Amino acid sequence: MAVVRVIQEFPDELEADLLEFFDVDLLDLWRGRLSLRRIGVLINSLVAKPGRSTLLMAMDHRANWAESDYMLARVSDALELSNYLFLKANVDEDDARALELPPPITRPGDPEPQPEQQPEFSDARELTEFFGRLNSA
């Protein structure tokens, strides 16, 4: 049962949210004043509160932001890209090469951006050996 799993894995977060949003004490389950069905209903309500529910944030780091936060990040990224493209089109060629693409805003739950690695190119000797092996096969 999913309710029991949530109670077992996230007891502190669930208790905090039940008290904050519904003024319900999780201990009432053991006192006989609260059923698992009602806790399940309340958990489903908490899942609909991204950016505010401690339980949801513990279950999924992407829920640290509300939907409006994600939309603001998209707008900000689009504005940065628009400014970049405007500058790239309206500065002289030498300055345009120096412009770097702006990094997007990091969202919760996204992996950390890895630095780009420069590709390694083969030298003439390696290319000669490679094509020599192809011809001899």
Tab-separated table of N, CA, C and O in Angstrom:
chain	number	residue	atom	x	y	z
A	1	MET	N	0.851	-1.182	0.000
A	1	MET	CA	0.000	0.000	0.000
A	1	MET	C	0.895	1.243	0.000
A	1	MET	O	1.810	1.359	0.797
A	2	ALA	N	0.622	2.182	-0.877
A	2	ALA	CA	1.456	3.361	-1.044
A	2	ALA	C	1.436	4.256	0.185
A	2	ALA	O	2.441	4.885	0.517
A	3	VAL	N	0.322	4.328	0.883
A	3	VAL	CA	0.219	5.192	2.065
A	3	VAL	C	1.184	4.718	3.139
A	3	VAL	O	1.892	5.518	3.757
A	4	VAL	N	1.241	3.419	3.344
A	4	VAL	CA	2.137	2.863	4.361
A	4	VAL	C	3.586	3.138	3.988
A	4	VAL	O	4.402	3.495	4.844
A	5	ARG	N	3.908	3.009	2.701
A	5	ARG	CA	5.279	3.285	2.245
A	5	ARG	C	5.651	4.740	2.503
A	5	ARG	O	6.752	5.029	2.972
A	6	VAL	N	4.749	5.658	2.226
A	6	VAL	CA	5.018	7.085	2.464
A	6	VAL	C	5.224	7.335	3.952
A	6	VAL	O	6.136	8.060	4.346
A	7	ILE	N	4.394	6.712	4.789
A	7	ILE	CA	4.527	6.878	6.240
A	7	ILE	C	5.867	6.333	6.719
A	7	ILE	O	6.528	6.936	7.568
A	8	GLN	N	6.297	5.198	6.161
A	8	GLN	CA	7.559	4.586	6.574
A	8	GLN	C	8.772	5.364	6.078
A	8	GLN	O	9.755	5.520	6.801
A	9	GLU	N	8.727	5.865	4.834
A	9	GLU	CA	9.901	6.492	4.240
A	9	GLU	C	10.033	7.983	4.548
A	9	GLU	O	11.138	8.506	4.590
A	10	PHE	N	8.906	8.670	4.766
A	10	PHE	CA	8.937	10.121	4.976
A	10	PHE	C	8.083	10.540	6.170
A	10	PHE	O	7.214	11.417	6.041
A	11	PRO	N	8.303	9.943	7.336
A	11	PRO	CA	7.410	10.247	8.467
A	11	PRO	C	7.494	11.701	8.940
A	11	PRO	O	6.460	12.312	9.239
A	12	ASP	N	8.684	12.268	8.998
A	12	ASP	CA	8.831	13.638	9.498
A	12	ASP	C	8.197	14.650	8.543
A	12	ASP	O	7.491	15.565	8.975
A	13	GLU	N	8.449	14.475	7.249
A	13	GLU	CA	7.907	15.397	6.260
A	13	GLU	C	6.381	15.311	6.224
A	13	GLU	O	5.685	16.330	6.143
A	14	LEU	N	5.853	14.073	6.280
A	14	LEU	CA	4.406	13.881	6.270
A	14	LEU	C	3.770	14.512	7.499
A	14	LEU	O	2.767	15.228	7.394
A	15	GLU	N	4.364	14.275	8.655
A	15	GLU	CA	3.814	14.845	9.884
A	15	GLU	C	3.808	16.371	9.827
A	15	GLU	O	2.824	17.026	10.196
A	16	ALA	N	4.907	16.964	9.342
A	16	ALA	CA	4.989	18.430	9.251
A	16	ALA	C	3.919	18.984	8.311
A	16	ALA	O	3.249	19.967	8.646
A	17	ASP	N	3.745	18.356	7.157
A	17	ASP	CA	2.743	18.844	6.205
A	17	ASP	C	1.324	18.651	6.713
A	17	ASP	O	0.459	19.515	6.508
A	18	LEU	N	1.052	17.513	7.339
A	18	LEU	CA	-0.297	17.298	7.885
A	18	LEU	C	-0.649	18.350	8.922
A	18	LEU	O	-1.772	18.864	8.945
A	19	LEU	N	0.320	18.687	9.762
A	19	LEU	CA	0.068	19.719	10.763
A	19	LEU	C	-0.081	21.095	10.123
A	19	LEU	O	-0.975	21.869	10.484
A	20	GLU	N	0.792	21.420	9.169
A	20	GLU	CA	0.776	22.759	8.572
A	20	GLU	C	-0.462	23.016	7.725
A	20	GLU	O	-1.107	24.055	7.850
A	21	PHE	N	-0.796	22.068	6.854
A	21	PHE	CA	-1.867	22.311	5.896
A	21	PHE	C	-3.252	21.921	6.409
A	21	PHE	O	-4.247	22.528	6.018
A	22	PHE	N	-3.326	20.879	7.247
A	22	PHE	CA	-4.637	20.350	7.622
A	22	PHE	C	-4.902	20.349	9.129
A	22	PHE	O	-5.975	19.943	9.554
A	23	ASP	N	-3.918	20.744	9.925
A	23	ASP	CA	-4.031	20.724	11.385
A	23	ASP	C	-4.413	19.324	11.879
A	23	ASP	O	-5.273	19.156	12.752
A	24	VAL	N	-3.769	18.317	11.259
A	24	VAL	CA	-4.006	16.913	11.607
A	24	VAL	C	-2.707	16.342	12.153
A	24	VAL	O	-1.649	16.517	11.565
A	25	ASP	N	-2.787	15.658	13.280
A	25	ASP	CA	-1.616	15.046	13.898
A	25	ASP	C	-1.492	13.607	13.406
A	25	ASP	O	-2.449	12.830	13.482
A	26	LEU	N	-0.320	13.246	12.902
A	26	LEU	CA	-0.096	11.884	12.404
A	26	LEU	C	-0.250	10.852	13.515
A	26	LEU	O	-0.636	9.709	13.261
A	27	LEU	N	0.017	11.239	14.741
A	27	LEU	CA	-0.153	10.311	15.870
A	27	LEU	C	-1.605	9.881	16.040
A	27	LEU	O	-1.882	8.857	16.665
A	28	ASP	N	-2.550	10.650	15.475
A	28	ASP	CA	-3.960	10.254	15.548
A	28	ASP	C	-4.212	8.937	14.840
A	28	ASP	O	-5.201	8.257	15.125
A	29	LEU	N	-3.321	8.534	13.934
A	29	LEU	CA	-3.445	7.221	13.289
A	29	LEU	C	-3.324	6.122	14.332
A	29	LEU	O	-4.100	5.170	14.340
A	30	TRP	N	-2.372	6.247	15.249
A	30	TRP	CA	-2.174	5.237	16.281
A	30	TRP	C	-3.174	5.398	17.431
A	30	TRP	O	-3.425	4.470	18.164
A	31	ARG	N	-3.725	6.581	17.560
A	31	ARG	CA	-4.748	6.813	18.588
A	31	ARG	C	-6.122	6.339	18.135
A	31	ARG	O	-7.069	6.350	18.906
A	32	GLY	N	-6.249	5.970	16.877
A	32	GLY	CA	-7.522	5.480	16.356
A	32	GLY	C	-8.442	6.576	15.855
A	32	GLY	O	-9.596	6.304	15.527
A	33	ARG	N	-7.968	7.796	15.750
A	33	ARG	CA	-8.798	8.919	15.291
A	33	ARG	C	-8.604	9.241	13.811
A	33	ARG	O	-9.251	10.145	13.298
A	34	LEU	N	-7.713	8.528	13.159
A	34	LEU	CA	-7.381	8.807	11.770
A	34	LEU	C	-7.193	7.488	11.034
A	34	LEU	O	-6.566	6.567	11.554
A	35	SER	N	-7.779	7.389	9.832
A	35	SER	CA	-7.664	6.140	9.063
A	35	SER	C	-6.594	6.279	7.984
A	35	SER	O	-6.211	7.382	7.593
A	36	LEU	N	-6.130	5.108	7.500
A	36	LEU	CA	-5.167	5.115	6.395
A	36	LEU	C	-5.793	5.723	5.139
A	36	LEU	O	-5.120	6.398	4.372
A	37	ARG	N	-7.082	5.493	4.937
A	37	ARG	CA	-7.753	6.060	3.776
A	37	ARG	C	-7.705	7.583	3.816
A	37	ARG	O	-7.388	8.230	2.830
A	38	ARG	N	-7.973	8.165	4.999
A	38	ARG	CA	-7.953	9.628	5.119
A	38	ARG	C	-6.529	10.155	4.926
A	38	ARG	O	-6.336	11.187	4.282
A	39	ILE	N	-5.541	9.467	5.456
A	39	ILE	CA	-4.154	9.890	5.231
A	39	ILE	C	-3.837	9.847	3.742
A	39	ILE	O	-3.181	10.739	3.208
A	40	GLY	N	-4.323	8.822	3.048
A	40	GLY	CA	-4.115	8.731	1.604
A	40	GLY	C	-4.736	9.909	0.869
A	40	GLY	O	-4.142	10.465	-0.057
A	41	VAL	N	-5.929	10.308	1.274
A	41	VAL	CA	-6.591	11.467	0.665
A	41	VAL	C	-5.776	12.723	0.920
A	41	VAL	O	-5.574	13.547	0.017
A	42	LEU	N	-5.279	12.885	2.146
A	42	LEU	CA	-4.487	14.063	2.479
A	42	LEU	C	-3.150	14.067	1.731
A	42	LEU	O	-2.683	15.122	1.294
A	43	ILE	N	-2.538	12.892	1.570
A	43	ILE	CA	-1.284	12.791	0.811
A	43	ILE	C	-1.522	13.196	-0.636
A	43	ILE	O	-0.720	13.934	-1.223
A	44	ASN	N	-2.630	12.743	-1.227
A	44	ASN	CA	-2.945	13.134	-2.608
A	44	ASN	C	-3.112	14.648	-2.724
A	44	ASN	O	-2.722	15.250	-3.725
A	45	SER	N	-3.660	15.271	-1.707
A	45	SER	CA	-3.791	16.727	-1.702
A	45	SER	C	-2.425	17.397	-1.584
A	45	SER	O	-2.171	18.420	-2.219
A	46	LEU	N	-1.528	16.813	-0.787
A	46	LEU	CA	-0.181	17.379	-0.632
A	46	LEU	C	0.615	17.298	-1.929
A	46	LEU	O	1.422	18.182	-2.222
A	47	VAL	N	0.375	16.239	-2.694
A	47	VAL	CA	1.089	16.062	-3.958
A	47	VAL	C	0.721	17.176	-4.938
A	47	VAL	O	1.500	17.511	-5.832
A	48	ALA	N	-0.427	17.792	-4.753
A	48	ALA	CA	-0.865	18.883	-5.636
A	48	ALA	C	-0.343	20.240	-5.176
A	48	ALA	O	-0.800	21.262	-5.661
A	49	LYS	N	0.601	20.271	-4.240
A	49	LYS	CA	1.141	21.524	-3.725
A	49	LYS	C	2.646	21.633	-3.978
A	49	LYS	O	3.426	21.752	-3.043
A	50	PRO	N	3.086	21.605	-5.248
A	50	PRO	CA	4.529	21.708	-5.503
A	50	PRO	C	5.054	23.060	-5.066
A	50	PRO	O	4.377	24.072	-5.184
A	51	GLY	N	6.264	23.046	-4.535
A	51	GLY	CA	6.880	24.273	-4.066
A	51	GLY	C	6.481	24.645	-2.649
A	51	GLY	O	7.055	25.538	-2.057
A	52	ARG	N	5.500	23.938	-2.087
A	52	ARG	CA	5.046	24.242	-0.727
A	52	ARG	C	5.067	23.015	0.178
A	52	ARG	O	5.242	23.135	1.378
A	53	SER	N	4.873	21.833	-0.370
A	53	SER	CA	4.780	20.615	0.421
A	53	SER	C	6.166	20.037	0.712
A	53	SER	O	6.917	19.700	-0.204
A	54	THR	N	6.487	19.917	1.989
A	54	THR	CA	7.761	19.329	2.401
A	54	THR	C	7.829	17.865	1.977
A	54	THR	O	8.888	17.382	1.560
A	55	LEU	N	6.713	17.161	2.073
A	55	LEU	CA	6.665	15.749	1.673
A	55	LEU	C	6.988	15.611	0.189
A	55	LEU	O	7.817	14.784	-0.195
A	56	LEU	N	6.346	16.419	-0.633
A	56	LEU	CA	6.571	16.319	-2.074
A	56	LEU	C	8.014	16.664	-2.432
A	56	LEU	O	8.622	16.029	-3.287
A	57	MET	N	8.593	17.649	-1.740
A	57	MET	CA	9.991	18.013	-1.996
A	57	MET	C	10.935	16.878	-1.627
A	57	MET	O	11.938	16.654	-2.296
A	58	ALA	N	10.614	16.145	-0.553
A	58	ALA	CA	11.451	15.019	-0.151
A	58	ALA	C	11.320	13.857	-1.133
A	58	ALA	O	12.281	13.131	-1.379
A	59	MET	N	10.135	13.695	-1.710
A	59	MET	CA	9.897	12.594	-2.644
A	59	MET	C	10.488	12.870	-4.024
A	59	MET	O	10.926	11.960	-4.707
A	60	ASP	N	10.487	14.149	-4.438
A	60	ASP	CA	10.961	14.513	-5.775
A	60	ASP	C	11.551	15.915	-5.704
A	60	ASP	O	10.844	16.879	-5.456
A	61	HIS	N	12.866	16.028	-5.941
A	61	HIS	CA	13.551	17.318	-5.819
A	61	HIS	C	13.043	18.349	-6.816
A	61	HIS	O	13.174	19.545	-6.596
A	62	ARG	N	12.459	17.897	-7.929
A	62	ARG	CA	11.923	18.850	-8.897
A	62	ARG	C	10.741	19.622	-8.322
A	62	ARG	O	10.396	20.683	-8.811
A	63	ALA	N	10.131	19.092	-7.263
A	63	ALA	CA	8.979	19.759	-6.647
A	63	ALA	C	9.395	20.906	-5.745
A	63	ALA	O	8.541	21.554	-5.150
A	64	ASN	N	10.703	21.157	-5.617
A	64	ASN	CA	11.144	22.315	-4.837
A	64	ASN	C	10.652	23.612	-5.465
A	64	ASN	O	10.542	24.622	-4.788
A	65	TRP	N	10.386	23.579	-6.761
A	65	TRP	CA	9.869	24.749	-7.457
A	65	TRP	C	8.416	24.513	-7.816
A	65	TRP	O	8.022	23.404	-8.201
A	66	ALA	N	7.622	25.556	-7.737
A	66	ALA	CA	6.252	25.501	-8.215
A	66	ALA	C	6.272	25.641	-9.740
A	66	ALA	O	7.293	25.987	-10.338
A	67	GLU	N	5.134	25.384	-10.363
A	67	GLU	CA	5.061	25.477	-11.821
A	67	GLU	C	5.397	26.892	-12.297
A	67	GLU	O	6.058	27.067	-13.325
A	68	SER	N	4.992	27.891	-11.530
A	68	SER	CA	5.291	29.275	-11.918
A	68	SER	C	6.798	29.542	-11.887
A	68	SER	O	7.308	30.316	-12.706
A	69	ASP	N	7.521	28.896	-10.969
A	69	ASP	CA	8.977	29.055	-10.927
A	69	ASP	C	9.629	28.491	-12.191
A	69	ASP	O	10.569	29.076	-12.736
A	70	TYR	N	9.131	27.343	-12.648
A	70	TYR	CA	9.657	26.759	-13.884
A	70	TYR	C	9.361	27.659	-15.081
A	70	TYR	O	10.203	27.826	-15.974
A	71	MET	N	8.153	28.252	-15.112
A	71	MET	CA	7.815	29.152	-16.213
A	71	MET	C	8.693	30.402	-16.191
A	71	MET	O	9.155	30.858	-17.239
A	72	LEU	N	8.958	30.936	-15.001
A	72	LEU	CA	9.840	32.098	-14.899
A	72	LEU	C	11.253	31.766	-15.376
A	72	LEU	O	11.900	32.576	-16.035
A	73	ALA	N	11.722	30.572	-15.034
A	73	ALA	CA	13.055	30.162	-15.485
A	73	ALA	C	13.088	30.052	-17.005
A	73	ALA	O	14.075	30.453	-17.642
A	74	ARG	N	12.018	29.531	-17.608
A	74	ARG	CA	11.956	29.444	-19.071
A	74	ARG	C	11.971	30.816	-19.711
A	74	ARG	O	12.654	31.057	-20.707
A	75	VAL	N	11.184	31.731	-19.134
A	75	VAL	CA	11.145	33.096	-19.667
A	75	VAL	C	12.516	33.747	-19.537
A	75	VAL	O	13.004	34.401	-20.463
A	76	SER	N	13.151	33.561	-18.394
A	76	SER	CA	14.479	34.135	-18.180
A	76	SER	C	15.492	33.558	-19.164
A	76	SER	O	16.289	34.300	-19.749
A	77	ASP	N	15.461	32.244	-19.368
A	77	ASP	CA	16.373	31.615	-20.331
A	77	ASP	C	16.119	32.137	-21.743
A	77	ASP	O	17.061	32.405	-22.497
A	78	ALA	N	14.843	32.301	-22.120
A	78	ALA	CA	14.511	32.800	-23.458
A	78	ALA	C	14.982	34.244	-23.625
A	78	ALA	O	15.491	34.617	-24.686
A	79	LEU	N	14.840	35.044	-22.576
A	79	LEU	CA	15.294	36.436	-22.647
A	79	LEU	C	16.811	36.513	-22.781
A	79	LEU	O	17.339	37.299	-23.577
A	80	GLU	N	17.515	35.688	-22.016
A	80	GLU	CA	18.981	35.647	-22.125
A	80	GLU	C	19.410	35.230	-23.537
A	80	GLU	O	20.335	35.803	-24.103
A	81	LEU	N	18.736	34.229	-24.088
A	81	LEU	CA	19.061	33.778	-25.443
A	81	LEU	C	18.753	34.864	-26.468
A	81	LEU	O	19.537	35.098	-27.397
A	82	SER	N	17.635	35.550	-26.286
A	82	SER	CA	17.274	36.640	-27.189
A	82	SER	C	18.312	37.753	-27.146
A	82	SER	O	18.728	38.275	-28.193
A	83	ASN	N	18.750	38.124	-25.955
A	83	ASN	CA	19.797	39.147	-25.832
A	83	ASN	C	21.092	38.694	-26.492
A	83	ASN	O	21.775	39.467	-27.166
A	84	TYR	N	21.439	37.428	-26.297
A	84	TYR	CA	22.656	36.867	-26.899
A	84	TYR	C	22.582	36.954	-28.429
A	84	TYR	O	23.523	37.393	-29.088
A	85	LEU	N	21.442	36.533	-28.994
A	85	LEU	CA	21.297	36.548	-30.451
A	85	LEU	C	21.310	37.977	-30.990
A	85	LEU	O	21.885	38.243	-32.055
A	86	PHE	N	20.687	38.905	-30.262
A	86	PHE	CA	20.704	40.308	-30.686
A	86	PHE	C	22.135	40.840	-30.715
A	86	PHE	O	22.550	41.484	-31.685
A	87	LEU	N	22.883	40.584	-29.651
A	87	LEU	CA	24.271	41.053	-29.601
A	87	LEU	C	25.108	40.384	-30.680
A	87	LEU	O	25.934	41.027	-31.337
A	88	LYS	N	24.917	39.092	-30.865
A	88	LYS	CA	25.685	38.342	-31.858
A	88	LYS	C	25.463	38.917	-33.260
A	88	LYS	O	26.387	38.991	-34.066
A	89	ALA	N	24.221	39.366	-33.534
A	89	ALA	CA	23.896	39.898	-34.860
A	89	ALA	C	24.325	41.341	-35.036
A	89	ALA	O	24.493	41.798	-36.169
A	90	ASN	N	24.535	42.075	-33.943
A	90	ASN	CA	24.747	43.512	-34.053
A	90	ASN	C	26.115	44.002	-33.595
A	90	ASN	O	26.312	45.208	-33.464
A	91	VAL	N	27.050	43.118	-33.356
A	91	VAL	CA	28.409	43.549	-33.028
A	91	VAL	C	29.324	43.098	-34.160
A	91	VAL	O	28.959	42.255	-34.975
A	92	ASP	N	30.524	43.680	-34.195
A	92	ASP	CA	31.433	43.290	-35.280
A	92	ASP	C	31.881	41.839	-35.099
A	92	ASP	O	31.718	41.237	-34.050
A	93	GLU	N	32.428	41.284	-36.153
A	93	GLU	CA	32.714	39.850	-36.216
A	93	GLU	C	33.655	39.360	-35.124
A	93	GLU	O	33.459	38.290	-34.557
A	94	ASP	N	34.677	40.144	-34.787
A	94	ASP	CA	35.630	39.732	-33.756
A	94	ASP	C	34.949	39.653	-32.385
A	94	ASP	O	35.175	38.721	-31.622
A	95	ASP	N	34.119	40.660	-32.074
A	95	ASP	CA	33.411	40.649	-30.804
A	95	ASP	C	32.365	39.536	-30.768
A	95	ASP	O	32.100	38.953	-29.716
A	96	ALA	N	31.756	39.237	-31.910
A	96	ALA	CA	30.729	38.192	-31.969
A	96	ALA	C	31.317	36.825	-31.627
A	96	ALA	O	30.662	36.006	-30.985
A	97	ARG	N	32.563	36.587	-32.052
A	97	ARG	CA	33.196	35.300	-31.733
A	97	ARG	C	33.461	35.153	-30.245
A	97	ARG	O	33.492	34.056	-29.723
A	98	ALA	N	33.678	36.278	-29.559
A	98	ALA	CA	33.992	36.244	-28.128
A	98	ALA	C	32.749	36.020	-27.260
A	98	ALA	O	32.868	35.641	-26.100
A	99	LEU	N	31.577	36.236	-27.832
A	99	LEU	CA	30.346	36.052	-27.051
A	99	LEU	C	30.102	34.579	-26.774
A	99	LEU	O	30.263	33.732	-27.653
A	100	GLU	N	29.724	34.294	-25.545
A	100	GLU	CA	29.409	32.910	-25.179
A	100	GLU	C	27.911	32.767	-24.959
A	100	GLU	O	27.259	33.672	-24.441
A	101	LEU	N	27.393	31.629	-25.336
A	101	LEU	CA	25.977	31.325	-25.134
A	101	LEU	C	25.687	31.323	-23.633
A	101	LEU	O	26.414	30.684	-22.868
A	102	PRO	N	24.655	32.033	-23.172
A	102	PRO	CA	24.380	32.072	-21.732
A	102	PRO	C	23.892	30.715	-21.237
A	102	PRO	O	23.111	30.045	-21.917
A	103	PRO	N	24.350	30.301	-20.059
A	103	PRO	CA	23.895	29.012	-19.525
A	103	PRO	C	22.462	29.127	-19.012
A	103	PRO	O	22.062	30.178	-18.497
A	104	PRO	N	21.663	28.080	-19.164
A	104	PRO	CA	20.297	28.133	-18.636
A	104	PRO	C	20.304	28.085	-17.103
A	104	PRO	O	21.275	27.632	-16.491
A	105	ILE	N	19.236	28.549	-16.510
A	105	ILE	CA	19.096	28.489	-15.061
A	105	ILE	C	18.971	27.022	-14.662
A	105	ILE	O	18.218	26.263	-15.272
A	106	THR	N	19.726	26.617	-13.664
A	106	THR	CA	19.688	25.238	-13.202
A	106	THR	C	18.378	24.989	-12.460
A	106	THR	O	18.017	25.736	-11.561
A	107	ARG	N	17.684	23.948	-12.864
A	107	ARG	CA	16.421	23.582	-12.227
A	107	ARG	C	16.675	22.522	-11.164
A	107	ARG	O	17.619	21.748	-11.272
A	108	PRO	N	15.819	22.473	-10.129
A	108	PRO	CA	15.969	21.423	-9.115
A	108	PRO	C	15.826	20.039	-9.743
A	108	PRO	O	14.967	19.825	-10.587
A	109	GLY	N	16.684	19.138	-9.330
A	109	GLY	CA	16.638	17.775	-9.847
A	109	GLY	C	17.415	17.573	-11.129
A	109	GLY	O	17.622	16.444	-11.547
A	110	ASP	N	17.853	18.664	-11.776
A	110	ASP	CA	18.663	18.536	-12.985
A	110	ASP	C	20.078	18.135	-12.596
A	110	ASP	O	20.583	18.564	-11.565
A	111	PRO	N	20.730	17.319	-13.412
A	111	PRO	CA	22.128	16.999	-13.109
A	111	PRO	C	22.994	18.242	-13.249
A	111	PRO	O	22.673	19.155	-14.007
A	112	GLU	N	24.068	18.269	-12.496
A	112	GLU	CA	24.993	19.395	-12.573
A	112	GLU	C	25.598	19.454	-13.970
A	112	GLU	O	25.975	18.425	-14.538
A	113	PRO	N	25.680	20.654	-14.565
A	113	PRO	CA	26.259	20.742	-15.903
A	113	PRO	C	27.733	20.370	-15.885
A	113	PRO	O	28.482	20.794	-15.017
A	114	GLN	N	28.110	19.548	-16.834
A	114	GLN	CA	29.493	19.110	-16.955
A	114	GLN	C	30.226	20.065	-17.889
A	114	GLN	O	29.679	20.498	-18.904
A	115	PRO	N	31.471	20.401	-17.573
A	115	PRO	CA	32.212	21.274	-18.485
A	115	PRO	C	32.427	20.566	-19.824
A	115	PRO	O	32.651	19.357	-19.868
A	116	GLU	N	32.308	21.358	-20.880
A	116	GLU	CA	32.479	20.773	-22.210
A	116	GLU	C	33.925	20.371	-22.431
A	116	GLU	O	34.843	21.110	-22.106
A	117	GLN	N	34.109	19.179	-22.983
A	117	GLN	CA	35.451	18.719	-23.282
A	117	GLN	C	35.739	18.991	-24.759
A	117	GLN	O	34.887	18.780	-25.617
A	118	GLN	N	36.926	19.479	-25.017
A	118	GLN	CA	37.334	19.739	-26.387
A	118	GLN	C	37.639	18.398	-27.060
A	118	GLN	O	38.268	17.525	-26.466
A	119	PRO	N	37.184	18.225	-28.298
A	119	PRO	CA	37.462	16.957	-28.979
A	119	PRO	C	38.959	16.827	-29.280
A	119	PRO	O	39.645	17.819	-29.519
A	120	GLU	N	39.431	15.594	-29.229
A	120	GLU	CA	40.823	15.336	-29.567
A	120	GLU	C	40.880	14.893	-31.032
A	120	GLU	O	40.154	13.996	-31.438
A	121	PHE	N	41.707	15.558	-31.798
A	121	PHE	CA	41.840	15.228	-33.208
A	121	PHE	C	43.082	14.365	-33.413
A	121	PHE	O	44.082	14.503	-32.712
A	122	SER	N	42.976	13.482	-34.365
A	122	SER	CA	44.104	12.615	-34.693
A	122	SER	C	45.140	13.391	-35.495
A	122	SER	O	44.810	14.295	-36.259
A	123	ASP	N	46.398	12.989	-35.310
A	123	ASP	CA	47.454	13.618	-36.108
A	123	ASP	C	47.610	12.835	-37.416
A	123	ASP	O	46.953	11.825	-37.651
A	124	ALA	N	48.484	13.306	-38.258
A	124	ALA	CA	48.663	12.721	-39.592
A	124	ALA	C	49.112	11.260	-39.506
A	124	ALA	O	48.656	10.413	-40.281
A	125	ARG	N	49.995	10.926	-38.573
A	125	ARG	CA	50.486	9.560	-38.434
A	125	ARG	C	49.339	8.598	-38.090
A	125	ARG	O	49.205	7.519	-38.678
A	126	GLU	N	48.493	8.995	-37.163
A	126	GLU	CA	47.370	8.139	-36.771
A	126	GLU	C	46.394	7.940	-37.929
A	126	GLU	O	45.880	6.831	-38.131
A	127	LEU	N	46.149	9.004	-38.704
A	127	LEU	CA	45.262	8.870	-39.864
A	127	LEU	C	45.856	7.939	-40.917
A	127	LEU	O	45.153	7.116	-41.509
A	128	THR	N	47.161	8.056	-41.135
A	128	THR	CA	47.824	7.190	-42.109
A	128	THR	C	47.722	5.730	-41.684
A	128	THR	O	47.417	4.856	-42.499
A	129	GLU	N	47.952	5.461	-40.396
A	129	GLU	CA	47.839	4.079	-39.897
A	129	GLU	C	46.414	3.571	-40.017
A	129	GLU	O	46.177	2.411	-40.410
A	130	PHE	N	45.431	4.409	-39.700
A	130	PHE	CA	44.031	4.005	-39.773
A	130	PHE	C	43.657	3.613	-41.210
A	130	PHE	O	43.094	2.554	-41.447
A	131	PHE	N	43.970	4.516	-42.178
A	131	PHE	CA	43.606	4.230	-43.542
A	131	PHE	C	44.437	3.085	-44.131
A	131	PHE	O	43.982	2.356	-44.995
A	132	GLY	N	45.663	2.923	-43.614
A	132	GLY	CA	46.491	1.801	-44.046
A	132	GLY	C	45.866	0.480	-43.637
A	132	GLY	O	45.874	-0.494	-44.383
A	133	ARG	N	45.315	0.440	-42.425
A	133	ARG	CA	44.656	-0.794	-41.961
A	133	ARG	C	43.402	-1.080	-42.781
A	133	ARG	O	43.056	-2.213	-43.050
A	134	LEU	N	42.678	-0.013	-43.181
A	134	LEU	CA	41.476	-0.208	-43.995
A	134	LEU	C	41.831	-0.780	-45.373
A	134	LEU	O	41.115	-1.646	-45.899
A	135	ASN	N	42.927	-0.319	-45.947
A	135	ASN	CA	43.332	-0.778	-47.282
A	135	ASN	C	43.846	-2.219	-47.232
A	135	ASN	O	43.696	-2.951	-48.199
A	136	SER	N	44.475	-2.619	-46.125
A	136	SER	CA	45.042	-3.964	-46.059
A	136	SER	C	43.996	-5.007	-45.684
A	136	SER	O	44.240	-6.190	-45.795
A	137	ALA	N	42.853	-4.601	-45.250
A	137	ALA	CA	41.812	-5.567	-44.838
A	137	ALA	C	41.048	-6.119	-46.002
A	137	ALA	O	41.011	-5.778	-47.078
